[in-house]
XYZ file of C-alpha atoms in Angstrom:
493
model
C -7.635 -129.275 -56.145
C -6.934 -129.647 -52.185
C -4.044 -127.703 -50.992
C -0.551 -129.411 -51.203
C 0.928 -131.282 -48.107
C 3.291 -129.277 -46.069
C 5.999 -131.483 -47.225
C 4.947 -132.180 -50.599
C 7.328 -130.219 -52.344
C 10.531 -130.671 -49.778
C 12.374 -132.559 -51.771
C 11.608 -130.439 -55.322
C 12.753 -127.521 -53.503
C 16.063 -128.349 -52.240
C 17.427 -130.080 -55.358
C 19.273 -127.117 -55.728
C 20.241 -124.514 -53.052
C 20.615 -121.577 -55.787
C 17.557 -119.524 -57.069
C 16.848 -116.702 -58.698
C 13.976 -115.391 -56.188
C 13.252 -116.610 -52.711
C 10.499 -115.082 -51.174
C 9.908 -115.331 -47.141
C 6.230 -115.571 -46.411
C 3.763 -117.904 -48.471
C 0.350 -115.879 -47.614
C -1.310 -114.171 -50.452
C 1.580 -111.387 -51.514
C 4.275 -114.249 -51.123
C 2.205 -116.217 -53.719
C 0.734 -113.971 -55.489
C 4.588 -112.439 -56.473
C 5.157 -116.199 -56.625
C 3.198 -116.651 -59.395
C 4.353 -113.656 -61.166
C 7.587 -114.298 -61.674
C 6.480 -117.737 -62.802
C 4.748 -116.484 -65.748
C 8.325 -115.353 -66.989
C 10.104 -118.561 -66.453
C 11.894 -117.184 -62.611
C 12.830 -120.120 -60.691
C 11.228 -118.888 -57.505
C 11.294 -120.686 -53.900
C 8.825 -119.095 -51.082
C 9.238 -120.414 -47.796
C 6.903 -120.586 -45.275
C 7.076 -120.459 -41.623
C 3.764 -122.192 -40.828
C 3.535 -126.176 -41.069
C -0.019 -125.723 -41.848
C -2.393 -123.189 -43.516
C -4.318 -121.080 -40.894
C -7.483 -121.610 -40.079
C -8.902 -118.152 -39.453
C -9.860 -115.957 -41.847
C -8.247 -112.584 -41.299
C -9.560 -110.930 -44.982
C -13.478 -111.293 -45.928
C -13.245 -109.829 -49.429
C -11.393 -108.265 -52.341
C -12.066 -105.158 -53.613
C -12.485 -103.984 -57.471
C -8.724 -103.425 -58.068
C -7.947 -107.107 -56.827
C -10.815 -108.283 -58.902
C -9.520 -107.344 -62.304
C -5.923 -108.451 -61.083
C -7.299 -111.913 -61.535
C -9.352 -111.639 -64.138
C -5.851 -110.364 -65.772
C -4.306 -112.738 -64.861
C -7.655 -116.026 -65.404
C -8.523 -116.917 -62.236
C -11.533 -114.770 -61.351
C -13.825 -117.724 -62.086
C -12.089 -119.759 -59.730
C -12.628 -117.150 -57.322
C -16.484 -116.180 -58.231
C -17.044 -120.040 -57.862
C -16.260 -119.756 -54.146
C -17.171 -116.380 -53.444
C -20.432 -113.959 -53.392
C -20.575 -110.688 -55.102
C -21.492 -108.037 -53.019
C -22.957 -104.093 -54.761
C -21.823 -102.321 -52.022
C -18.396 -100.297 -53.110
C -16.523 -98.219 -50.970
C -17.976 -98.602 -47.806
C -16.241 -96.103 -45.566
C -16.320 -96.547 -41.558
C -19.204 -98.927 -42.119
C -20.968 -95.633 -43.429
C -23.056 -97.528 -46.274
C -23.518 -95.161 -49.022
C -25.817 -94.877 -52.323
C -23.171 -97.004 -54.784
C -21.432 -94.604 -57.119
C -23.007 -94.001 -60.356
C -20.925 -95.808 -63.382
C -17.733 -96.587 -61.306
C -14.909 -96.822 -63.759
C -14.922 -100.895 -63.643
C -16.466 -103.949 -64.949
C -16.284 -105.322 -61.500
C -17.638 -102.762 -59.597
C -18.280 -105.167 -56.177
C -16.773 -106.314 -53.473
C -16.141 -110.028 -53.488
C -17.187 -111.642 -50.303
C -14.254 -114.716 -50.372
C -12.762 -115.695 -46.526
C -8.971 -115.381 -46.932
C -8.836 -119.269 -45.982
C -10.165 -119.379 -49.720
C -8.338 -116.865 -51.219
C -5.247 -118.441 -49.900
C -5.738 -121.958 -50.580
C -6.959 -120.788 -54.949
C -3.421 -118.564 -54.862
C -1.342 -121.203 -53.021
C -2.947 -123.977 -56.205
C -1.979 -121.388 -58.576
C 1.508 -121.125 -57.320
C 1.987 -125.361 -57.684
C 0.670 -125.719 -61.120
C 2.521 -122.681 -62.536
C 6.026 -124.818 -60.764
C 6.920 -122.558 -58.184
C 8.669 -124.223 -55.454
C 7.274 -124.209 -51.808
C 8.359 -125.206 -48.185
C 6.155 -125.177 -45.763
C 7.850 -125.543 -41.783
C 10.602 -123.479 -43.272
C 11.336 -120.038 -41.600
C 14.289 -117.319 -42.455
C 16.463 -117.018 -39.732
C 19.012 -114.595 -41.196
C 20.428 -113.740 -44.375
C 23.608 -111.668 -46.165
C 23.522 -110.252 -49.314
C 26.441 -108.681 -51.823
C 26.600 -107.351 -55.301
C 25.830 -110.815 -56.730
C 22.900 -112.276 -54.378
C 21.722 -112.683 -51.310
C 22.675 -115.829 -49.048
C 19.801 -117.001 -46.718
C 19.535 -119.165 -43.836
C 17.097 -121.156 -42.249
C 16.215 -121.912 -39.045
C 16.991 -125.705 -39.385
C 20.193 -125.045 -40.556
C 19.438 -125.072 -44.637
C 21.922 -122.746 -46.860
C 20.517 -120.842 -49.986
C 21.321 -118.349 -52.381
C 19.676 -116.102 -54.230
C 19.672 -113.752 -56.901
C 16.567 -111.967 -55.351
C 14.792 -111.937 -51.434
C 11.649 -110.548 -50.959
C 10.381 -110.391 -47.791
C 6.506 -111.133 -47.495
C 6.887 -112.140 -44.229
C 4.181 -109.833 -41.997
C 4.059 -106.967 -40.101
C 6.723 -108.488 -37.356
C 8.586 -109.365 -40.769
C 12.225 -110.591 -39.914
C 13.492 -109.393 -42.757
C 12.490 -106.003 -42.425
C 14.586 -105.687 -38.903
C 17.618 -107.212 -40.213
C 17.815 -104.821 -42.588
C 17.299 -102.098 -40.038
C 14.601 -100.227 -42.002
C 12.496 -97.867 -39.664
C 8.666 -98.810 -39.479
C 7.605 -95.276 -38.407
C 3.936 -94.881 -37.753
C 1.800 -95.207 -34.174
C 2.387 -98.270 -31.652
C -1.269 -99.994 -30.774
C -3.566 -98.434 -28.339
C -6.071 -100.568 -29.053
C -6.784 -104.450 -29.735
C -9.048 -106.671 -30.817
C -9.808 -110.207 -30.444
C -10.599 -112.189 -33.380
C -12.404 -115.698 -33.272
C -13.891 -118.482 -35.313
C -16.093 -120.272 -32.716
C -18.980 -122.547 -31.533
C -21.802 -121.136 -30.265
C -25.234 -122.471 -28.824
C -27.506 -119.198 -28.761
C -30.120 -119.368 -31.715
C -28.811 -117.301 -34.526
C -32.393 -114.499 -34.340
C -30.186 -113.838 -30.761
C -26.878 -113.204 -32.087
C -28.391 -111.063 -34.833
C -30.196 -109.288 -32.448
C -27.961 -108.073 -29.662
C -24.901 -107.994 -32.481
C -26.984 -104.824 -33.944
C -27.667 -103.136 -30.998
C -24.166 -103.513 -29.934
C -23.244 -101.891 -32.661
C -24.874 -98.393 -32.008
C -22.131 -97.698 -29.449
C -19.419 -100.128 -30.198
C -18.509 -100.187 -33.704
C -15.993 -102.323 -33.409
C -17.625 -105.599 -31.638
C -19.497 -107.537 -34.517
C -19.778 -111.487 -34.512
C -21.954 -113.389 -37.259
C -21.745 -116.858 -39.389
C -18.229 -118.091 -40.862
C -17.236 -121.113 -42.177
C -19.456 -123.918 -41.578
C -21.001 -124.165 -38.723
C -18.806 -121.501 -37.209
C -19.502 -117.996 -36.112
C -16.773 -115.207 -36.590
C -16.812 -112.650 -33.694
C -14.611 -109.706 -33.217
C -14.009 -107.756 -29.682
C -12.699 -105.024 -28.292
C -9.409 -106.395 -25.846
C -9.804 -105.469 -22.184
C -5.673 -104.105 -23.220
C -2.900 -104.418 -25.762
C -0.824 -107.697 -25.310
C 2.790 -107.593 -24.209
C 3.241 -110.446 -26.819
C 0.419 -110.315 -29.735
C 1.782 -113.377 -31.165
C 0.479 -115.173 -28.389
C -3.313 -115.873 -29.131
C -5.735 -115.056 -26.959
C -7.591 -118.051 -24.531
C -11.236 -119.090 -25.202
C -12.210 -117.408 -22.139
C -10.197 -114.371 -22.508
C -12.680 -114.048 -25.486
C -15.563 -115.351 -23.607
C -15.164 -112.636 -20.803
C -14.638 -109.606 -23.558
C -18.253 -111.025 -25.163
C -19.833 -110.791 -22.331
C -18.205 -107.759 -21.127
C -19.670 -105.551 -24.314
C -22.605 -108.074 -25.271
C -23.631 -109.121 -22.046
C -23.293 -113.160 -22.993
C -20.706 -114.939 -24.620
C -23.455 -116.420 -26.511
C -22.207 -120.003 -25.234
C -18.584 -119.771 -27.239
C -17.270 -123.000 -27.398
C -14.888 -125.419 -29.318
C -12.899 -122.613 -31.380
C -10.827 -123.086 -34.527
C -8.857 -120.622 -34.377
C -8.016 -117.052 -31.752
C -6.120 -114.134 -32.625
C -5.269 -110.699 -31.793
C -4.887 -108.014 -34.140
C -4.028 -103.808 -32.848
C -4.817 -100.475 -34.725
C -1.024 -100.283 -34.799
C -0.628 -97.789 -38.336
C 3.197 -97.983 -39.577
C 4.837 -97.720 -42.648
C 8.569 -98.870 -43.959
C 10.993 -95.840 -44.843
C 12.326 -98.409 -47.903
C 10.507 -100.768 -50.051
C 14.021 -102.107 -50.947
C 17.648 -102.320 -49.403
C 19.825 -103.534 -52.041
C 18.800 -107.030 -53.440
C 15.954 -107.293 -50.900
C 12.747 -106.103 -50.999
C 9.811 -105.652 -48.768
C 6.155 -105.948 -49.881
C 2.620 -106.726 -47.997
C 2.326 -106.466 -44.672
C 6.360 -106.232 -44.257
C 6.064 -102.960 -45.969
C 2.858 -101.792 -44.202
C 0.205 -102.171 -41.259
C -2.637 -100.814 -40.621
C -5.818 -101.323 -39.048
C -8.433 -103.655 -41.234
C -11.161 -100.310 -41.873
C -12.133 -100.722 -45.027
C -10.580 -104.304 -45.937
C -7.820 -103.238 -47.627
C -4.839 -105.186 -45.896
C -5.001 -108.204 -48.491
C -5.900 -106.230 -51.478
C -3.015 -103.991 -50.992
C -0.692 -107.159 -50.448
C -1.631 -109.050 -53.629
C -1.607 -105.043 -55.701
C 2.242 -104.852 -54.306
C 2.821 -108.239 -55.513
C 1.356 -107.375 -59.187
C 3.965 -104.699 -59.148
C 6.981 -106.195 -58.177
C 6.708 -109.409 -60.073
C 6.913 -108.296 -63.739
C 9.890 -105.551 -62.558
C 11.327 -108.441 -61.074
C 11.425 -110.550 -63.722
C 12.502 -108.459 -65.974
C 15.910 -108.189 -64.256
C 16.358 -111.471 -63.805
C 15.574 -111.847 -67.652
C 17.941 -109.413 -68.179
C 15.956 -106.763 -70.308
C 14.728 -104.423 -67.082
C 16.111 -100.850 -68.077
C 17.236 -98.356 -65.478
C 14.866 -97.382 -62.926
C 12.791 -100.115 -63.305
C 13.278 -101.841 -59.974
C 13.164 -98.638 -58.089
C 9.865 -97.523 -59.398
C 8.541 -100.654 -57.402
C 8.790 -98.328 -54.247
C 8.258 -94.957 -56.532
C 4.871 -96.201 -57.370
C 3.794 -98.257 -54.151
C 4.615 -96.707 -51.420
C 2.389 -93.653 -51.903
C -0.418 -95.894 -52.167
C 0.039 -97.649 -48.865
C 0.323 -94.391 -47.330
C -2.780 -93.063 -48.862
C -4.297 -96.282 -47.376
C -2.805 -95.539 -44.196
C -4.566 -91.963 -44.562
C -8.146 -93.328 -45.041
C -7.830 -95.963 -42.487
C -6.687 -93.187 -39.717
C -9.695 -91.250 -40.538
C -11.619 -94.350 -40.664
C -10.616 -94.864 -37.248
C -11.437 -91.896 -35.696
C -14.884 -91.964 -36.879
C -16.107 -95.377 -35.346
C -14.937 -93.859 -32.306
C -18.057 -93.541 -29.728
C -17.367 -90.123 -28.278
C -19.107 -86.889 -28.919
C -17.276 -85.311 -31.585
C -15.783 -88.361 -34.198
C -19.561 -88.820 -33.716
C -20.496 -85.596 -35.214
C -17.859 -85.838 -37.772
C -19.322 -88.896 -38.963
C -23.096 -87.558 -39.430
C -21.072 -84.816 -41.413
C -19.614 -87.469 -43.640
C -22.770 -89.584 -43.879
C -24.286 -86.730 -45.489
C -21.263 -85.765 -47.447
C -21.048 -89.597 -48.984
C -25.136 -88.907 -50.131
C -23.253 -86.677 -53.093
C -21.895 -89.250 -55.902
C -18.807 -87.416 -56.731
C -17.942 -87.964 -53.049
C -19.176 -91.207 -53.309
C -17.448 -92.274 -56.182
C -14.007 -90.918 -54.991
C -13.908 -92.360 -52.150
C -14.966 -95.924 -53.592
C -12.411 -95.121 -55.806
C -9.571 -94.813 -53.191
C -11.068 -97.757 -51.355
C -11.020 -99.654 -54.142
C -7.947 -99.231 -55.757
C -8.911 -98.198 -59.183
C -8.524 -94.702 -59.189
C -4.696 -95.316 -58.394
C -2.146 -93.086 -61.103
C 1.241 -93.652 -60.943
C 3.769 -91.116 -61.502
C 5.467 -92.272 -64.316
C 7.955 -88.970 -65.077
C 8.402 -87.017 -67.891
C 6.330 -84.468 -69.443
C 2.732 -84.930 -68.666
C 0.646 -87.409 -71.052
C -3.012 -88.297 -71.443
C -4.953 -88.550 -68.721
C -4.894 -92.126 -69.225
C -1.191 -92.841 -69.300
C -0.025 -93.867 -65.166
C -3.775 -95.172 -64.923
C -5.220 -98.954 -65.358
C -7.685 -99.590 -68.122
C -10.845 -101.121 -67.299
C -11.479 -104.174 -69.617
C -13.007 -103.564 -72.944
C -14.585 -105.845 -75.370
C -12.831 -106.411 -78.680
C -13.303 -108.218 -81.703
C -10.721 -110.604 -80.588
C -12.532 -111.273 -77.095
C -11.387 -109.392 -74.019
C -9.048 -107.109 -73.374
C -7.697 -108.358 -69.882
C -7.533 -112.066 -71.874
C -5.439 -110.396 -73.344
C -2.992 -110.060 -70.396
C -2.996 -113.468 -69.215
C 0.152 -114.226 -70.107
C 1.605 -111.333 -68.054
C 3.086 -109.380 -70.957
C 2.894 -105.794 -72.107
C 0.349 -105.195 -74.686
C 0.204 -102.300 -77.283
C -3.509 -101.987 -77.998
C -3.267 -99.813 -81.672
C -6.675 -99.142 -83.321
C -4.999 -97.342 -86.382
C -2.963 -100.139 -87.666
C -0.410 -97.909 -88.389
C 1.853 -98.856 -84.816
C 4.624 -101.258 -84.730
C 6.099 -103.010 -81.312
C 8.756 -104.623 -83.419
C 11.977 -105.621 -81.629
C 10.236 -106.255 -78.402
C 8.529 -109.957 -78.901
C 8.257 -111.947 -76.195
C 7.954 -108.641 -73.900
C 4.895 -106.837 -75.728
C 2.205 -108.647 -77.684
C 0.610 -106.321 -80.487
C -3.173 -106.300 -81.470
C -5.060 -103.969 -83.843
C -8.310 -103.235 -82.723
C -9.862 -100.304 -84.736
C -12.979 -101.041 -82.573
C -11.463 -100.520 -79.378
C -13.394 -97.872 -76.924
C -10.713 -95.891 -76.181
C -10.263 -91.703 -75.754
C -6.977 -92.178 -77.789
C -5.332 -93.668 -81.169
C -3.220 -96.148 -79.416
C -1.997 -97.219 -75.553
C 0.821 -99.181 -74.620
C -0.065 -101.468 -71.034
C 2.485 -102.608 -68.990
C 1.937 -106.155 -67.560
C 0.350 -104.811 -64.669
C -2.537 -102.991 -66.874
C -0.962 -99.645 -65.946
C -0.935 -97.830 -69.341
C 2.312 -96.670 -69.588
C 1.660 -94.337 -72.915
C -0.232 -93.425 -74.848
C -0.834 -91.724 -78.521
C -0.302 -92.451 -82.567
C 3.074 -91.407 -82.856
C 5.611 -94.283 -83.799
C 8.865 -92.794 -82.323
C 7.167 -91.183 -79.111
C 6.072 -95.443 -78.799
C 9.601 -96.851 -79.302
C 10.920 -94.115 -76.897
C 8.420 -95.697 -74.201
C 8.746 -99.076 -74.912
C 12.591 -98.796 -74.171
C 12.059 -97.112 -70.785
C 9.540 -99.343 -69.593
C 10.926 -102.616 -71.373
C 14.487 -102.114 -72.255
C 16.025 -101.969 -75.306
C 14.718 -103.832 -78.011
C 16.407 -107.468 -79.645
């Protein structure tokens, strides 16, 4: 399925100027939440600024955590058609470590996919699930009370909504007009990112692209799309304006300032900047608006984790979202969007700071990171830092007294008598997984789907999953169930 025309869906989406969610920014969190609140019936609209979808591949991969999101949710093989599956977990500061022995996953890779892919598969999912979306169409200001939020476009257009979300980047408009503080560190440092043409034999590239690398960790250039090769340099500064992208020979001149050629750059797709700039929002939510992706975080790309943590924000928000508009969420529900996520984008902020300072070339991040390189030769500190990495050793705090060890964790997928258990998710649904037989979800159809499954490989009688996979409780006692099902979904029919 090709990707829709930009205008495609124009006239679909302005039948009506009244929605329940509009969501500014149609990259992968914008669609992702898109698709979501789809699965529950929310008439969504995402508008996006761009006319056309870019051609440069910022993302290279998903990690574990993002892999089982859509195999939850069906589309993995869509994904694993397109994509190749790489061993290696957890790199850390391009440190390559032994993989970590029995990583709590059934995909434990990394999934090489360019984010030109990943894009285009989430945009597709978005149209055929009947989400609405304008492309061309950028947010130029918006108001919101205690009913909705009123939006307006650039061009003019008037909408209201129940719901915005803003998924709009890390210069996200939506973010500064609702004056929430992006604390973190400014840029010292840049990089200039290009898919290009080149006309030195491929053995070359390879060749001086590795030595290179012993000093300058952060110069690499290799094959892309096509016939393309994808090259990343250090900036001679930081830009004024980094939405302006850099000129071919701006790049040229930084190529052959650190490789000593520009290996004959030529005819490029696409040029952009991107800055080590680490920052994180003081509020995931103002009222009716909410911020998620890159709105709600930067960071620099160490460790790939910019996309994953986009589409993992999305996963979270959508099924809280939806609840409210279908009028079941119970107290608390939308708040624990920024409860649960924003720790995790500051852990993420954590790793990538420490990433940081040990590609550095001097003396001392140097020795840090022969210290480290031995450290990561253990498997426990293998495996937790894959696991951080990675996203699957995430536990939310879910309050109260303290459970299982499983309960504010994600179950890995399981087979069962019935097939799968993420199949079992697709729908977007809780899911009380009981294998004595003896548990009811009554009352709460059409939130929770029930299976028995006495063969289940589970450390406990019984677990109740959210819709994200989070398990949310977990046990064999009836009323200690019905007390979790109404804080997570609401009070029952």
């Amino acid at each position: 399925m090709e990707s829709p025309e930009p205008d495609t869906f124009e006239a679909a989406a302005f039948e009506a100027t009244t929605f329940d969610v509009i969501i500014s920014g149609g990259g992968p969190t914008g669609c992702m939440l898109a698709a979501e609140l789809r699965l529950h019936g929310v008439d969504v609209l995402v508008l996006e600024r761009d006319e056309q979808p870019s051609p440069l591949a910022r993302s290279l991969g998903l990690h574990p955590r993002s892999i089982e999101i859509l195999d939850q949710r069906g589309l993995l093989d869509r994904f694993l058609a397109l994509g190749t599956r790489y061993p290696q977990v957890g790199t850390f500061a391009g440190i390559a470590a032994p993989r970590p022995v029995d990583l709590d996953s059934a995909h434990a890779y990394v999934l090489g996919i360019p984010q030109t892919i990943t894009d285009r598969l989430l945009e597709e999912r978005v149209v055929e699930l009947g989400a609405r979306l304008r492309r061309g169409a950028e947010v130029a200001d918006f108001e919101q009370d205690d009913d909705g939020v009123s939006v307006e476009l650039v061009d003019g257009t008037r909408l209201r909504s129940r719901w915005l979300v803003g998924c709009d980047g890390g210069r996200s408009l939506v973010r500064r007009r609702l004056g929430i503080d992006f604390a973190g560190e400014a840029a010292t440092t840049e990089w200039l990112l290009g898919e290009v043409e080149v006309t030195a034999a491929a053995e070359e590239i390879a060749a001086i692209s590795a030595e290179v690398r012993k000093t300058h960790r952060g110069f690499g250039i290799g094959p892309g799309a096509g016939d393309a090769y994808r090259a990343v340099v250090p900036a001679a500064s930081v830009a004024e304006d980094r939405g302006v992208p850099p000129t071919l020979e701006e790049f040229r001149t930084q190529l052959r300032r650190y490789a000593g050629t520009d290996f004959g750059a030529h005819s490029p797709r696409a040029l952009s900047r991107f800055t080590d700039a680490t920052r994180l929002a003081e509020r995931y939510r103002s009222g009716r608006v909410f911020l998620a992706g890159d709105a709600a975080h930067v960071h620099p790309p160490l460790g790939g984790q910019g996309l994953n943590l986009g589409i993992q924000d999305a996963f979270n928000l959508g099924w809280k979202l939806a609840a409210d508009v279908r009028g079941w969420a119970p107290d608390g529900l939308l708040d624990s969007y920024e409860a649960e996520r924003r720790p995790v984008a500051d852990d993420v902020l954590t790793l990538t700071r420490a990433q940081s300072v040990l590609i550095a070339p001097e003396p001392g991040p140097q020795a840090v990171r022969r210290l480290v390189t031995e450290l990561m030769a253990f498997d426990d500190v293998s495996r937790y830092l894959a696991e951080r990495i990675s996203g699957t050793g995430i536990r939310y705090d879910l309050g109260g007294e303290p459970g299982p060890d499983l309960v504010g964790r994600r179950l890995r997928d399981l087979p069962l008598t019935e097939g799968r258990l993420y199949e079992l998710l697709r729908d977007g649904r809780g899911l009380l997984l009981d294998r004595t037989g003896r548990l009811s979800a009554a009352g709460w159809e059409g939130r929770v789907d029930a299976v028995v499954a006495p063969d289940a490989d589970l450390p406990t009688p019984a677990v109740l999953l959210r819709p994200d996979g989070y398990v949310a409780w977990a046990g064999d006692d009836q009323h200690g169930l019905e007390t979790q099902l109404v804080g997570t979904f609401g009070a029952p029919r």
